[in-house]
Each structure stands twice: as C-alpha cells, then as structure tokens.
C-alpha cells in the first residue's frame, strides 16, 4: 500500500493526520458549505455581508418553501425526472443488446462497430446540435420531452455500449459456448444466462446515466424552449435571473437541483464508482 | 422421427410464422407512415396542432416497435436464419441500437460538416424546400478573419492546459486519502461530492463566491486587505486598501475564474480514478521497492506511477474531453462575456448558431467542425490505444 499506512508512523503523525483530514475537507467543500449557509440566511444577512458568521435567523424552511412557492421548481424537477428515467431505461436496454453482440460474437466488423460507438461518444455536442434540431423538427418532436429523450437515449447508448461490451467480454465464454452446444437459442442465452450475470453493470450504468442526464444542461437548452417542459438545470439558471441579488433563494434552488444525484450517489456509491473508473485499473 | 430428421426440422422455415410476421410488419409500417400530426389533430380532437405532436409520436413509435417485432419473428423463422444463427444473431442484437446511434450521432457529424459549406438560417419555406445556399469555403474564410474565433481558440488552449492541473492535484488528494483510518470512506465520498453536482450548480456557486460585494472571495479578501471601522454614529464601514477584484466582470480574470470553478469537479473525478488505481497497486512490488530502499518521491515515480498508468490514461482522456466540452459553466457564469473574452469554441458556436437574434447555421457549423477536428486528434489517439489493447488480448 502506498503511501505507507499511517498506523505504522508515530502517534504524533497519526494525530496530525486525523486533524488534517477534516480541515482539508472543510477547505475543499468550502464553496458548498458557504452556499448552504447562504441558503438558510435571511436577506438582511446577505446585504450586511455575513458570509461565514452564524445566520442571524435560521430561515431554512422559509427560503426553501419560497423557492417552491414562487417558482416552478417542483415542475422543473418533475420534468427532469420524466426526461431522465426513460432515457436511462432505453439506453441501458439497447446497450445490453449491442454490448452482447459486440462482446460474445466473433465477427469481422465487431471491432470497427465498437469503435463507432466509442468515437461517437466523445464527439463535441456542438457538431451534433444543428442536425439533431433539424431531425427533431422533421419528426415533429422538437421542443418536446420525447424529442429530448430520443436524443439522450441514442447518445448514451454509445457510452453504455462501451461499458457493457467490456463488462461482457470478461464473462466466462465457455458458459455461453456450452449452452450453444446444448442447443439453447441465442436469445434464450442472452435472456436467461447473460442478463442475470451483468446485473451489476446494469446497476452501474443506471446510476451513471441518471446523474449524467439529471445534470444535463446543454441539450435541454438547445432542444426545449417551452417553459412548461424545462428541466431543473435550465430552470435554476433562469431563476438566477429572476431572483436578482437574492442569493439566499438562488442558492436554495441550486442545492435543491443537486439533491437527487447526490442521494443517488450515496445509495449506489459502489456501482457509481465502478462505472466511472471503468478501465482505470485494467491493463 | 429419427434423430437426423429432428435435427433437420430445426432448420426448416416455418411458413405460417414467416407470413404472419411479414404481414404484421407491413401493416405496421403502412399505418406508421399514414399517421401524421394533422391526422391526429383532427381525429383525436386536439385544439392545437402542437398539442398533437407528442401523442402522434407515441402512436408512431408503437407501430414502429410492432413493425420491428413482426420483422423479427419473420426473419428468425427462416431456415436461412436457423442455419446461420451464430453469424446472423449479432446483427439482430445490434440493429436497433446501432441504427439509433447512427441516426442521432454519426450521421449528424457529416451533416454538420456539410452545413458548414452553406449559408442557412435553419428554416425551410412552406413547401418544405431548403432555403440555404451553397457558399463553399466562405464560412471558413470569414472564420479565419474573425477575432472572436481566435479568442475562443486561445481560451480553448487555456482550458486544455490548465485543466491538466486536475490530474496532479487529483493524484495528490488521492495519495492523501489513501489510508485506512476510521471514517475514511466517508471522507473519500465527501471529497468526490463536487463531481456529482450539476455543472450549472457549480457555476452558480462560484458566481456567488466570486461576487465582489457579498461573495465568499470578497469575504476572505477582507481578512487581508480591509478593515472595519465604527464611525462616530455607530455604523460599521468597511475600507479596503485594495478593492476586491470582480473576477467574472473583468476580461483578464474571467476565463481563469471559470476554469478554476471547472477544475473543482474535475479534480474530484481524477481523484476517484487514482483512488481506484491505488487500490490495485500490487503490494508485493511496493514491498520490494521498500526493501530496495525506495521511499517517498522515488517510490512514487518508479514503482507507483508506472502501475497507475491506466488510471492516468483515463484521467487524461476525461480531462481533455471535459476541457473541450466546457459549456455549462460559461453559459451560467458569463455567457461568453465580458466582451466575448470568455468564449470558447463550444460556446461561440452555440451563440452564433442559435443565440438570440442570430441564426447562422452555416457559420456555427464551421466552428463546430473545427472543434470536432481538434477533438478527433484525441479520439483517434484513444481508439488507437484501445486497438493496441484489443490486439494484445487476442
């Protein structure tokens, strides 16, 4: 283990480390802590420049309920949810199929097709923007939630395929081979044998896609103009314009937008990290 | 029935199933194409045409899925499929996902490149004819004389270079946290926090932190450069020897301010990559290194870093992509201002193509094309590395 385990060092070093940890964390999360404190302050504190001090009044409930009462925050959250969940389901489902095809079958074009998915996954969004707007217009789904979901699902299929294919590649191939010799159909093998084995990968992808789509801002800005279907990220930004200089409300709204992905992360931490660090340990 | 007959019957075309599948697919396809928004508006009693768009989409999707199911049944019951199952099945598995990805991601890349040779505002006339005109390399000629383009390009380079700091800092934090004291897991996840939060929220947090009047930075600034005096009347006044800078308001600081904000989540990401990497460092080699007298920096350089190479590779890839994709933060913090000084290619393209009062699809596409080719260098490198790995595994 590197660096050397702290237990082996002197008692003084160990204490120093244990003291340094919370201080380092405090500095690291300083912007977040400060914004949380701001979100529970009354407006008067902000004007007098009370940033770190104890709030003169604790307005936690007032500020957060003002955000819900005065704005469409609740609606925005719901919109994000109805954008995020279908995207998650479609992209992961499609990736199970494509990943299976690319990992289990040995055919010539498997690698080039895999590389198409990988490359497409990394392109800048701007090169897709105008043709995707045009396509959605022609399908008459521009400026609707399904229009945005269609794009997200298609794009995320690329990342999910990359992930699934590598995960399935690590499965014991003999298992599939012997099932084939038994005469089990290809789709049965997929459904009854492989799918149960890749459950951890499905979980990891589900949390990752949830977070990616929940936090998406660019595509929502581009694809949705209608105020009624805006997701929370865009909503929060427009609140920033509405609550000019009312930082306690802006920060409350921002933190609200951050809560669901944070909860998701804490619940599914293991899967989340496994998904993000894919490949970081390989080779 | 003998064994061989039984074996043969497994490969027979089952005519009724094929016929039914084909019929279902054709019917579904015809229905799908005959239903359009106008028809749904009239027959389902929608008042506005726009209200009928989503229901129409769902109805059409339903028939599209029906068509696919029919085609699937028909195809898998052919003796041709049954005999070549292992060769044909992967294409069935791939078909939907690949088609979807091609339509929404791969083909648009080429469309964008072709748009970049046109002058177009994104509109069609009433008959559905394209209203643009072909202008050859005109957009690129204008682009290469556009000072905003060079500002954006310069900022992109800044982003790329400064974003790389996320890698050593992330490694540093990972090394700091790679211990087994009680509660360390919580610390690790708390340090990872900034990455989970939306970039828009990070942007807002930092816009507030940078605010020269009541932000976090001005407060800290005050500890060093300002003092509070109580005047005769009893009011508190603050006087500063140097006024706190307005980071996002001044052209010379703004981009650095946004990059610093962007680094925050990026460092967290690199940290988690390295933490996972450090977890998998072989203890034997570390032990062997210790026996050879390697310690601290030497150990890190010669024993640990080589083993962390896969993590470093991924960290570089995600950091480069993060730097070139920077959009959300600029959009929340400065919208390219002041005076276009914080534009990057990604934001400038957006601004030119769909920004307020502008609809320069052709010009925007030429910016996107340049950005795409810059990214393509990294994509090619990544694919090449992956290809080497694949070859080695075979």
XYZ file of C-alpha atoms in Angstrom:
677
model
C 0.000 0.000 0.000
C 1.218 3.431 -0.892
C 1.706 5.844 0.810
C 2.876 3.922 3.860
C -0.027 3.189 6.206
C -0.340 5.905 8.788
C -0.769 3.361 11.601
C 2.892 2.499 11.280
C 4.032 6.052 11.919
C 4.423 7.861 15.236
C 1.463 8.782 17.366
C 2.066 12.461 16.661
C 1.858 11.949 12.891
C -1.286 9.924 13.300
C -2.944 12.644 15.312
C -1.769 15.272 12.844
C -3.302 13.272 10.009
C -6.581 12.877 11.813
C -6.696 16.610 12.450
C -5.687 17.459 8.901
C -8.449 15.336 7.378
C -11.474 17.366 8.492
C -9.633 20.642 7.851
C -8.790 19.589 4.315
C -12.375 18.511 3.744
C -13.641 21.810 5.100
C -11.455 23.785 2.694
C -12.363 21.503 -0.204
C -16.078 21.851 0.369
C -15.899 25.482 1.437
C -17.928 26.782 -1.526
C -20.596 24.181 -0.861
C -20.748 24.851 2.865
C -20.850 28.590 2.305
C -23.652 28.252 -0.218
C -25.591 26.082 2.198
C -25.195 28.668 4.940
C -26.304 31.314 2.467
C -29.383 29.309 1.596
C -30.604 29.398 5.186
C -29.936 33.073 5.845
C -32.409 35.904 5.828
C -31.942 38.536 3.121
C -30.625 41.057 5.654
C -27.553 38.908 6.383
C -26.591 38.916 2.753
C -26.762 42.644 2.481
C -24.622 43.168 5.563
C -22.027 40.763 4.237
C -22.417 37.998 6.793
C -20.862 35.112 4.870
C -19.335 32.824 7.452
C -20.971 34.023 10.612
C -23.887 32.301 12.242
C -27.060 33.318 10.415
C -28.929 35.961 12.358
C -32.054 33.887 11.786
C -32.396 30.338 10.553
C -34.618 30.588 7.523
C -34.171 27.069 6.222
C -37.832 26.300 5.785
C -38.813 29.809 4.706
C -36.210 30.062 1.968
C -36.771 26.622 0.541
C -40.517 26.920 0.600
C -40.250 30.324 -1.066
C -38.401 28.651 -3.904
C -41.204 26.134 -4.317
C -43.965 28.666 -3.867
C -42.657 31.442 -6.084
C -41.274 29.411 -8.922
C -41.935 26.313 -10.948
C -39.113 24.452 -9.200
C -41.363 21.498 -8.476
C -42.435 21.309 -12.100
C -38.852 21.552 -13.285
C -37.893 18.639 -11.032
C -40.725 16.519 -12.396
C -39.705 17.387 -15.946
C -36.149 16.316 -15.247
C -37.464 13.056 -13.867
C -39.591 12.300 -16.922
C -36.601 13.072 -19.113
C -34.132 11.074 -17.035
C -35.952 7.822 -16.310
C -36.994 6.851 -19.864
C -33.540 7.764 -21.153
C -31.993 5.522 -18.543
C -34.232 2.570 -19.419
C -33.888 2.865 -23.194
C -30.130 3.439 -23.266
C -29.311 0.640 -20.850
C -31.676 -1.805 -22.570
C -30.261 -1.084 -26.019
C -26.719 -1.292 -24.705
C -27.354 -4.733 -23.243
C -28.244 -5.887 -26.754
C -25.435 -4.129 -28.614
C -22.875 -4.932 -25.945
C -23.864 -8.576 -26.105
C -23.483 -8.651 -29.890
C -20.069 -6.992 -29.765
C -18.669 -8.969 -26.837
C -19.871 -12.512 -27.430
C -19.841 -12.946 -31.194
C -16.609 -13.020 -33.110
C -17.272 -11.403 -36.436
C -15.055 -9.199 -38.516
C -16.869 -5.918 -38.158
C -17.323 -6.255 -34.396
C -14.330 -4.093 -33.583
C -14.999 -1.326 -36.145
C -18.619 -1.094 -34.994
C -17.488 -0.972 -31.386
C -15.144 1.867 -32.298
C -18.006 3.749 -33.940
C -19.836 3.678 -30.625
C -16.738 4.717 -28.701
C -15.796 7.538 -31.068
C -19.343 8.878 -31.260
C -19.398 9.002 -27.502
C -16.559 11.530 -27.421
C -17.557 13.988 -30.135
C -18.286 17.582 -29.123
C -22.001 18.207 -28.717
C -21.878 21.215 -30.987
C -21.227 19.130 -34.065
C -24.464 17.231 -33.434
C -26.563 20.179 -32.369
C -27.930 21.609 -35.611
C -28.629 18.332 -37.444
C -30.343 16.955 -34.329
C -32.529 20.067 -34.111
C -33.325 19.657 -37.787
C -34.099 15.960 -37.402
C -36.356 16.564 -34.413
C -38.135 19.260 -36.374
C -38.770 16.889 -39.225
C -40.024 14.203 -36.835
C -42.186 16.942 -35.284
C -40.856 16.336 -31.791
C -38.680 19.436 -31.446
C -39.331 21.306 -28.212
C -40.972 18.284 -26.553
C -39.781 15.974 -23.809
C -39.805 12.849 -26.044
C -37.662 14.735 -28.549
C -35.010 15.339 -25.922
C -35.294 11.792 -24.588
C -34.768 10.339 -28.062
C -31.505 12.173 -28.464
C -30.253 11.458 -24.950
C -31.081 7.771 -25.258
C -29.321 7.487 -28.609
C -26.240 9.323 -27.430
C -25.966 7.494 -24.118
C -26.285 4.186 -25.954
C -22.725 4.866 -27.088
C -21.294 5.113 -23.591
C -23.434 2.241 -22.311
C -22.310 0.020 -25.171
C -18.672 0.760 -24.386
C -19.276 -0.199 -20.794
C -21.457 -3.255 -21.418
C -19.240 -4.690 -24.100
C -16.168 -4.532 -21.856
C -18.100 -5.980 -18.959
C -19.485 -8.861 -21.010
C -16.107 -9.540 -22.546
C -14.931 -10.558 -19.072
C -17.681 -13.180 -18.689
C -16.623 -16.824 -18.971
C -17.082 -17.564 -22.654
C -17.189 -21.348 -22.103
C -20.527 -20.922 -20.369
C -22.109 -19.492 -23.497
C -20.328 -21.993 -25.706
C -21.675 -24.954 -23.741
C -25.178 -23.512 -23.747
C -24.969 -23.285 -27.527
C -23.902 -26.906 -27.793
C -26.909 -27.840 -25.665
C -28.971 -26.227 -28.414
C -30.186 -23.220 -26.464
C -31.286 -20.397 -28.774
C -29.237 -17.204 -28.979
C -31.962 -15.065 -27.447
C -32.521 -17.516 -24.622
C -28.817 -17.480 -23.830
C -28.949 -13.719 -23.722
C -32.042 -13.522 -21.572
C -31.559 -16.401 -19.141
C -27.806 -16.707 -18.914
C -26.102 -13.406 -19.664
C -28.557 -10.824 -18.357
C -28.546 -12.166 -14.783
C -24.755 -12.111 -14.844
C -24.495 -8.458 -15.908
C -26.833 -7.101 -13.231
C -24.020 -5.159 -11.534
C -23.177 -3.481 -14.840
C -26.822 -2.582 -15.370
C -26.937 -1.023 -11.906
C -23.731 0.931 -12.501
C -24.977 2.249 -15.839
C -28.351 3.148 -14.434
C -26.867 5.401 -11.734
C -24.366 6.963 -14.109
C -26.923 7.750 -16.778
C -29.286 9.067 -14.144
C -26.632 11.511 -12.965
C -25.484 12.500 -16.459
C -28.980 13.217 -17.688
C -30.129 14.861 -14.474
C -27.199 17.247 -14.741
C -27.524 17.862 -18.467
C -27.841 21.491 -19.364
C -26.694 21.884 -22.940
C -29.199 19.627 -24.676
C -32.078 20.837 -22.582
C -31.236 24.423 -23.559
C -30.984 23.500 -27.200
C -33.952 21.169 -27.530
C -36.550 22.717 -25.217
C -37.789 26.291 -25.340
C -41.163 25.724 -23.775
C -41.117 26.896 -20.168
C -43.527 24.137 -19.148
C -41.156 21.329 -20.142
C -37.867 22.775 -18.892
C -35.742 20.589 -16.626
C -34.320 21.764 -13.322
C -30.828 22.677 -14.543
C -32.175 25.177 -17.044
C -34.857 26.223 -14.595
C -32.342 27.032 -11.893
C -30.357 29.126 -14.277
C -33.347 31.177 -15.231
C -34.200 31.593 -11.523
C -30.830 33.245 -11.212
C -32.192 35.984 -13.441
C -35.487 36.169 -11.562
C -34.038 36.466 -8.074
C -31.529 39.178 -8.872
C -29.201 39.557 -5.894
C -31.416 37.358 -3.706
C -28.635 34.901 -3.229
C -30.340 33.055 -0.403
C -33.047 31.920 -2.848
C -30.693 31.230 -5.747
C -28.542 29.059 -3.526
C -31.521 27.222 -2.082
C -32.746 26.434 -5.594
C -29.267 25.335 -6.711
C -28.906 22.982 -3.789
C -32.339 21.518 -4.462
C -31.268 20.729 -8.016
C -28.207 18.931 -6.662
C -30.002 16.775 -4.114
C -31.290 13.848 -6.226
C -27.950 12.981 -7.881
C -26.244 13.262 -4.500
C -28.747 10.871 -2.927
C -28.352 8.532 -5.885
C -24.595 8.660 -5.450
C -24.735 7.844 -1.755
C -27.175 4.984 -2.212
C -25.322 3.413 -5.115
C -21.789 4.559 -4.367
C -20.097 1.289 -5.203
C -21.785 0.980 -8.576
C -21.278 4.638 -9.355
C -17.545 4.496 -8.801
C -17.231 1.165 -10.572
C -18.859 2.785 -13.586
C -16.723 5.901 -13.606
C -13.434 4.153 -13.092
C -14.066 1.642 -15.832
C -10.754 0.813 -17.398
C -8.745 2.767 -14.842
C -7.447 -0.446 -13.358
C -7.221 -2.571 -16.475
C -4.048 -3.339 -18.351
C -38.941 -39.193 -36.177
C -35.273 -40.091 -36.359
C -32.543 -38.007 -34.817
C -31.372 -36.637 -38.158
C -34.900 -35.712 -39.202
C -35.368 -33.965 -35.917
C -32.114 -32.111 -36.420
C -33.199 -31.045 -39.899
C -36.589 -29.875 -38.779
C -34.844 -27.415 -36.503
C -33.634 -25.652 -39.617
C -36.919 -25.625 -41.546
C -38.618 -22.406 -42.471
C -41.852 -22.176 -40.582
C -44.031 -20.664 -43.293
C -47.067 -19.599 -41.241
C -44.892 -17.705 -38.773
C -42.894 -16.018 -41.511
C -46.027 -14.978 -43.328
C -47.646 -13.647 -40.177
C -44.539 -11.739 -39.182
C -44.208 -10.195 -42.636
C -47.854 -9.225 -42.737
C -47.694 -7.637 -39.307
C -44.545 -5.718 -40.229
C -46.007 -4.389 -43.482
C -49.282 -3.361 -41.879
C -47.474 -1.648 -39.004
C -45.195 0.167 -41.419
C -48.084 1.381 -43.550
C -50.028 2.573 -40.531
C -46.955 4.301 -39.160
C -46.437 6.283 -42.328
C -50.085 7.154 -42.775
C -50.462 8.627 -39.288
C -49.262 12.186 -39.045
C -49.797 15.125 -36.764
C -52.551 16.597 -38.916
C -54.491 13.342 -38.826
C -54.157 13.002 -35.049
C -55.156 16.643 -34.508
C -58.337 16.147 -36.497
C -59.365 12.738 -35.212
C -58.468 12.981 -31.550
C -59.969 16.412 -31.062
C -56.836 18.404 -30.254
C -57.296 22.124 -30.483
C -53.777 22.976 -31.471
C -51.532 21.163 -33.833
C -48.621 21.437 -31.390
C -50.593 19.567 -28.721
C -50.950 16.593 -31.022
C -47.239 16.199 -31.641
C -46.371 14.087 -28.603
C -49.360 11.703 -28.915
C -48.569 11.276 -32.605
C -45.011 10.451 -31.756
C -46.068 7.785 -29.277
C -48.547 6.215 -31.680
C -45.944 6.075 -34.404
C -43.359 4.607 -32.029
C -45.847 1.924 -31.065
C -46.262 0.915 -34.701
C -42.528 1.120 -35.301
C -41.970 -1.341 -32.467
C -44.741 -3.505 -33.912
C -43.033 -3.459 -37.273
C -39.708 -4.455 -35.737
C -41.330 -7.279 -33.792
C -43.049 -8.589 -36.927
C -39.855 -8.434 -38.940
C -38.013 -10.162 -36.130
C -40.487 -13.059 -35.981
C -40.441 -13.452 -39.749
C -36.679 -13.370 -40.017
C -35.892 -15.762 -37.157
C -38.252 -18.372 -38.582
C -36.499 -18.548 -41.925
C -34.416 -21.658 -42.475
C -31.666 -19.342 -43.717
C -31.524 -17.691 -40.291
C -31.699 -21.002 -38.460
C -28.778 -22.422 -40.371
C -26.606 -19.317 -39.874
C -27.761 -18.417 -36.428
C -24.385 -17.623 -34.935
C -23.431 -15.408 -37.879
C -26.739 -13.549 -38.098
C -27.807 -13.194 -34.478
C -25.285 -10.438 -33.645
C -26.777 -8.238 -36.360
C -30.218 -8.696 -34.879
C -28.885 -7.722 -31.472
C -27.094 -4.725 -32.933
C -29.747 -3.489 -35.334
C -31.873 -1.204 -33.175
C -29.102 0.297 -31.061
C -26.766 0.805 -33.986
C -29.433 2.349 -36.209
C -30.480 4.673 -33.414
C -26.899 5.720 -32.752
C -26.127 6.219 -36.436
C -29.208 8.379 -36.965
C -28.683 10.607 -33.941
C -24.905 10.728 -33.601
C -22.838 9.528 -36.537
C -24.800 10.885 -39.490
C -25.242 14.339 -37.873
C -21.458 14.710 -37.756
C -21.327 14.562 -41.547
C -24.420 16.712 -41.882
C -22.811 19.384 -39.725
C -19.692 19.325 -41.843
C -21.824 19.759 -44.947
C -23.787 22.620 -43.338
C -20.509 24.399 -42.799
C -20.263 24.982 -46.547
C -23.619 26.706 -46.680
C -25.303 29.886 -45.663
C -28.511 28.942 -43.924
C -30.689 30.169 -41.065
C -32.188 26.783 -40.244
C -35.507 27.354 -41.976
C -37.457 25.735 -44.767
C -40.053 27.504 -46.875
C -43.735 26.479 -46.893
C -43.226 23.735 -49.433
C -40.503 22.220 -47.293
C -37.663 23.272 -49.573
C -34.336 24.104 -48.046
C -33.722 27.858 -48.033
C -29.958 27.900 -47.707
C -27.345 28.391 -50.347
C -24.058 26.690 -51.034
C -21.113 29.005 -50.382
C -18.086 26.726 -50.480
C -15.339 27.742 -48.091
C -16.766 31.200 -47.461
C -17.615 30.439 -43.787
C -14.089 29.314 -43.107
C -12.687 32.411 -44.811
C -14.803 34.633 -42.532
C -13.914 32.458 -39.537
C -10.189 32.826 -40.046
C -10.583 36.604 -40.064
C -12.847 36.644 -37.005
C -11.100 37.921 -33.842
C -13.748 36.211 -31.694
C -12.734 32.906 -33.205
C -9.139 33.438 -32.158
C -10.198 34.484 -28.650
C -12.244 31.294 -28.407
C -9.432 29.173 -29.733
C -6.963 30.782 -27.328
C -9.342 30.170 -24.439
C -9.761 26.566 -25.523
C -5.998 26.128 -25.327
C -6.019 27.755 -21.878
C -8.755 25.392 -20.760
C -6.847 22.403 -22.083
C -3.587 23.375 -20.408
C -4.961 24.500 -17.067
C -7.430 21.627 -16.871
C -4.467 19.272 -16.889
C -3.745 20.528 -13.355
C -6.667 18.378 -12.275
C -4.524 15.283 -12.804
C -1.618 16.018 -10.396
C -3.929 17.655 -7.857
C -6.309 14.704 -8.071
C -3.371 12.349 -7.573
C -2.201 14.405 -4.598
C -5.585 14.234 -2.891
C -5.845 10.520 -3.670
C -2.460 9.918 -2.039
C -3.537 11.969 0.942
C -6.735 9.961 1.344
C -5.328 6.503 0.638
C -5.252 5.423 4.276
C -7.342 3.134 6.400
C -8.228 5.269 9.407
C -11.799 5.087 10.668
C -14.299 7.053 8.650
C -12.003 7.417 5.660
C -14.693 6.074 3.332
C -16.957 8.949 4.236
C -14.114 11.376 3.616
C -13.471 9.866 0.207
C -17.076 10.211 -0.823
C -17.291 13.744 0.532
C -14.247 14.732 -1.494
C -15.958 13.282 -4.536
C -19.038 15.407 -3.986
C -18.337 18.240 -6.453
C -18.379 15.818 -9.353
C -21.890 14.604 -8.623
C -23.354 18.096 -8.654
C -24.541 19.613 -11.913
C -22.078 21.962 -13.588
C -24.781 24.598 -13.658
C -24.965 24.452 -9.891
C -21.176 24.573 -9.595
C -21.247 27.581 -11.907
C -23.843 29.312 -9.752
C -21.947 28.522 -6.562
C -18.805 30.069 -7.985
C -20.611 33.069 -9.472
C -21.729 33.784 -5.959
C -18.306 33.028 -4.470
C -16.677 35.451 -6.909
C -19.188 38.197 -6.322
C -17.132 41.241 -5.232
C -19.822 42.622 -2.941
C -21.038 39.728 -0.818
C -19.292 36.645 -2.096
C -17.018 34.177 -0.447
C -13.910 35.573 -2.052
C -14.571 39.170 -1.090
C -15.040 37.984 2.482
C -11.680 36.234 2.514
C -10.193 39.223 0.738
C -11.481 41.377 3.535
C -9.456 39.453 6.127
C -6.278 40.594 4.445
C -6.937 43.948 2.835
C -9.884 45.519 4.556
C -10.666 46.747 7.988
C -13.940 47.598 9.558
C -14.307 50.850 11.393
C -17.085 52.024 13.570
C -17.714 55.684 12.934
C -18.966 58.209 15.478
C -22.589 57.490 14.723
C -22.019 53.801 15.378
C -22.321 52.498 11.807
C -19.843 49.948 10.601
C -17.987 50.967 7.475
C -15.513 48.853 5.600
C -12.496 50.334 3.913
C -10.105 48.278 1.860
C -6.554 49.127 0.917
C -7.130 47.253 -2.322
C -10.668 46.654 -3.541
C -11.608 43.027 -4.157
C -11.419 42.211 -7.863
C -14.558 41.443 -9.776
C -13.293 38.194 -11.228
C -16.111 37.483 -13.641
C -16.509 41.128 -14.568
C -13.012 41.732 -15.820
C -11.840 40.322 -19.120
C -8.364 39.494 -17.885
C -9.546 37.326 -14.961
C -12.870 35.908 -16.132
C -11.645 32.859 -18.042
C -9.299 31.886 -15.228
C -12.153 32.212 -12.788
C -14.330 29.861 -14.799
C -11.508 27.362 -15.291
C -10.868 27.329 -11.537
C -14.539 26.568 -10.996
C -14.385 23.831 -13.635
C -11.333 22.303 -12.019
C -13.197 21.673 -8.795
C -15.343 18.767 -10.067
C -12.636 17.620 -12.463
C -10.116 17.196 -9.639
C -12.691 15.117 -7.806
C -13.049 12.867 -10.844
C -9.283 12.406 -11.230
C -9.038 11.732 -7.515
C -11.525 8.891 -7.669
C -9.734 7.402 -10.685
C -6.451 7.427 -8.782
C -8.000 6.094 -5.596
C -9.250 3.089 -7.527
C -5.860 2.780 -9.193
C -4.001 2.938 -5.892
C -6.287 0.257 -4.537
C -4.994 -2.073 -7.208
C -1.301 -1.313 -6.869
C 0.459 -4.583 -6.216
C 1.586 -4.719 -2.563
C 4.444 -7.076 -3.476
C 6.069 -4.508 -5.705
C 5.706 -1.802 -3.093
C 7.293 -4.143 -0.551
C 10.096 -4.998 -2.968
C 10.641 -1.292 -3.572
C 10.844 -0.683 0.173
C 13.449 -3.409 0.538
C 15.453 -1.691 -2.195
C 15.333 1.445 -0.124
C 12.861 3.359 -2.288
C 10.852 5.861 -0.306
C 8.527 8.781 -0.833
C 9.068 10.545 -4.139
C 11.345 7.869 -5.584
C 8.872 5.134 -4.795
C 6.066 7.204 -6.328
C 7.982 7.840 -9.524
C 9.497 4.451 -10.159
C 7.091 1.994 -8.585
C 3.678 3.561 -8.162
C 3.220 5.808 -11.192
C 4.048 3.079 -13.723
C 1.337 0.956 -12.141
C -1.081 3.855 -12.249
C -0.691 4.307 -15.989
C -4.159 3.034 -16.893
C -5.676 5.467 -14.382
C -3.556 8.314 -15.750
C -4.630 7.482 -19.280
C -8.317 7.617 -18.405
C -7.720 10.785 -16.366
C -6.090 12.490 -19.364
C -8.887 11.393 -21.677
C -11.710 12.594 -19.456
C -9.892 15.829 -18.660
C -9.263 16.687 -22.301
C -12.850 15.933 -23.156
C -14.049 17.903 -20.150
C -11.934 20.881 -21.179
C -13.124 20.884 -24.784
C -16.745 20.349 -23.774
C -16.770 23.254 -21.336
C -20.070 24.918 -21.997
C -22.364 24.747 -18.993
C -20.116 26.803 -16.758
C -19.564 29.527 -19.322
C -23.267 29.661 -20.019
C -24.088 30.041 -16.319
C -21.243 32.282 -15.250
C -20.539 34.793 -18.023
C -22.334 33.810 -21.220
C -19.134 34.452 -23.073
C -18.702 37.940 -21.678
C -17.317 40.402 -20.744
C -16.946 41.437 -24.386
C -16.636 37.881 -25.614
C -13.497 37.338 -23.572
C -14.593 34.031 -22.056
C -15.890 32.446 -25.251
C -14.638 29.022 -26.138
C -15.383 27.301 -29.448
C -18.223 25.307 -27.890
C -19.961 28.404 -26.563
C -19.196 30.637 -29.525
C -20.672 28.054 -31.871
C -23.864 27.884 -29.825
C -24.045 31.642 -29.678
C -23.635 32.086 -33.420
C -25.985 29.268 -34.405
C -28.927 29.604 -32.043
C -28.086 32.622 -29.891
C -30.525 35.492 -29.620
C -31.069 37.266 -32.903
C -28.524 35.177 -34.753
C -29.289 32.115 -36.801
C -26.093 31.429 -38.617
C -26.334 27.683 -39.033
C -23.629 27.585 -41.655
C -21.163 29.718 -39.737
C -21.911 27.895 -36.487
C -21.317 24.574 -38.210
C -17.925 25.696 -39.435
C -16.923 26.479 -35.819
C -18.277 23.095 -34.726
C -16.314 21.406 -37.492
C -13.068 22.968 -36.293
C -13.838 21.887 -32.728
C -14.661 18.417 -33.980
C -11.344 18.057 -35.765
C -9.462 19.183 -32.652
C -11.326 16.542 -30.667
C -10.724 13.995 -33.404
C -6.998 14.057 -32.625
C -7.745 12.816 -29.127
C -10.433 10.407 -30.255
C -8.042 8.828 -32.752
C -5.366 8.510 -30.110
C -7.836 6.903 -27.724
C -9.072 4.466 -30.350
C -5.522 3.612 -31.340
C -4.679 2.816 -27.735
C -7.804 0.699 -27.428
C -6.913 -1.109 -30.623
C -3.463 -1.950 -29.242
C -5.062 -3.336 -26.086
C -7.502 -5.414 -28.106
C -4.718 -6.834 -30.238
C -2.717 -7.729 -27.153
C -5.668 -9.546 -25.641
C -6.223 -11.772 -28.629
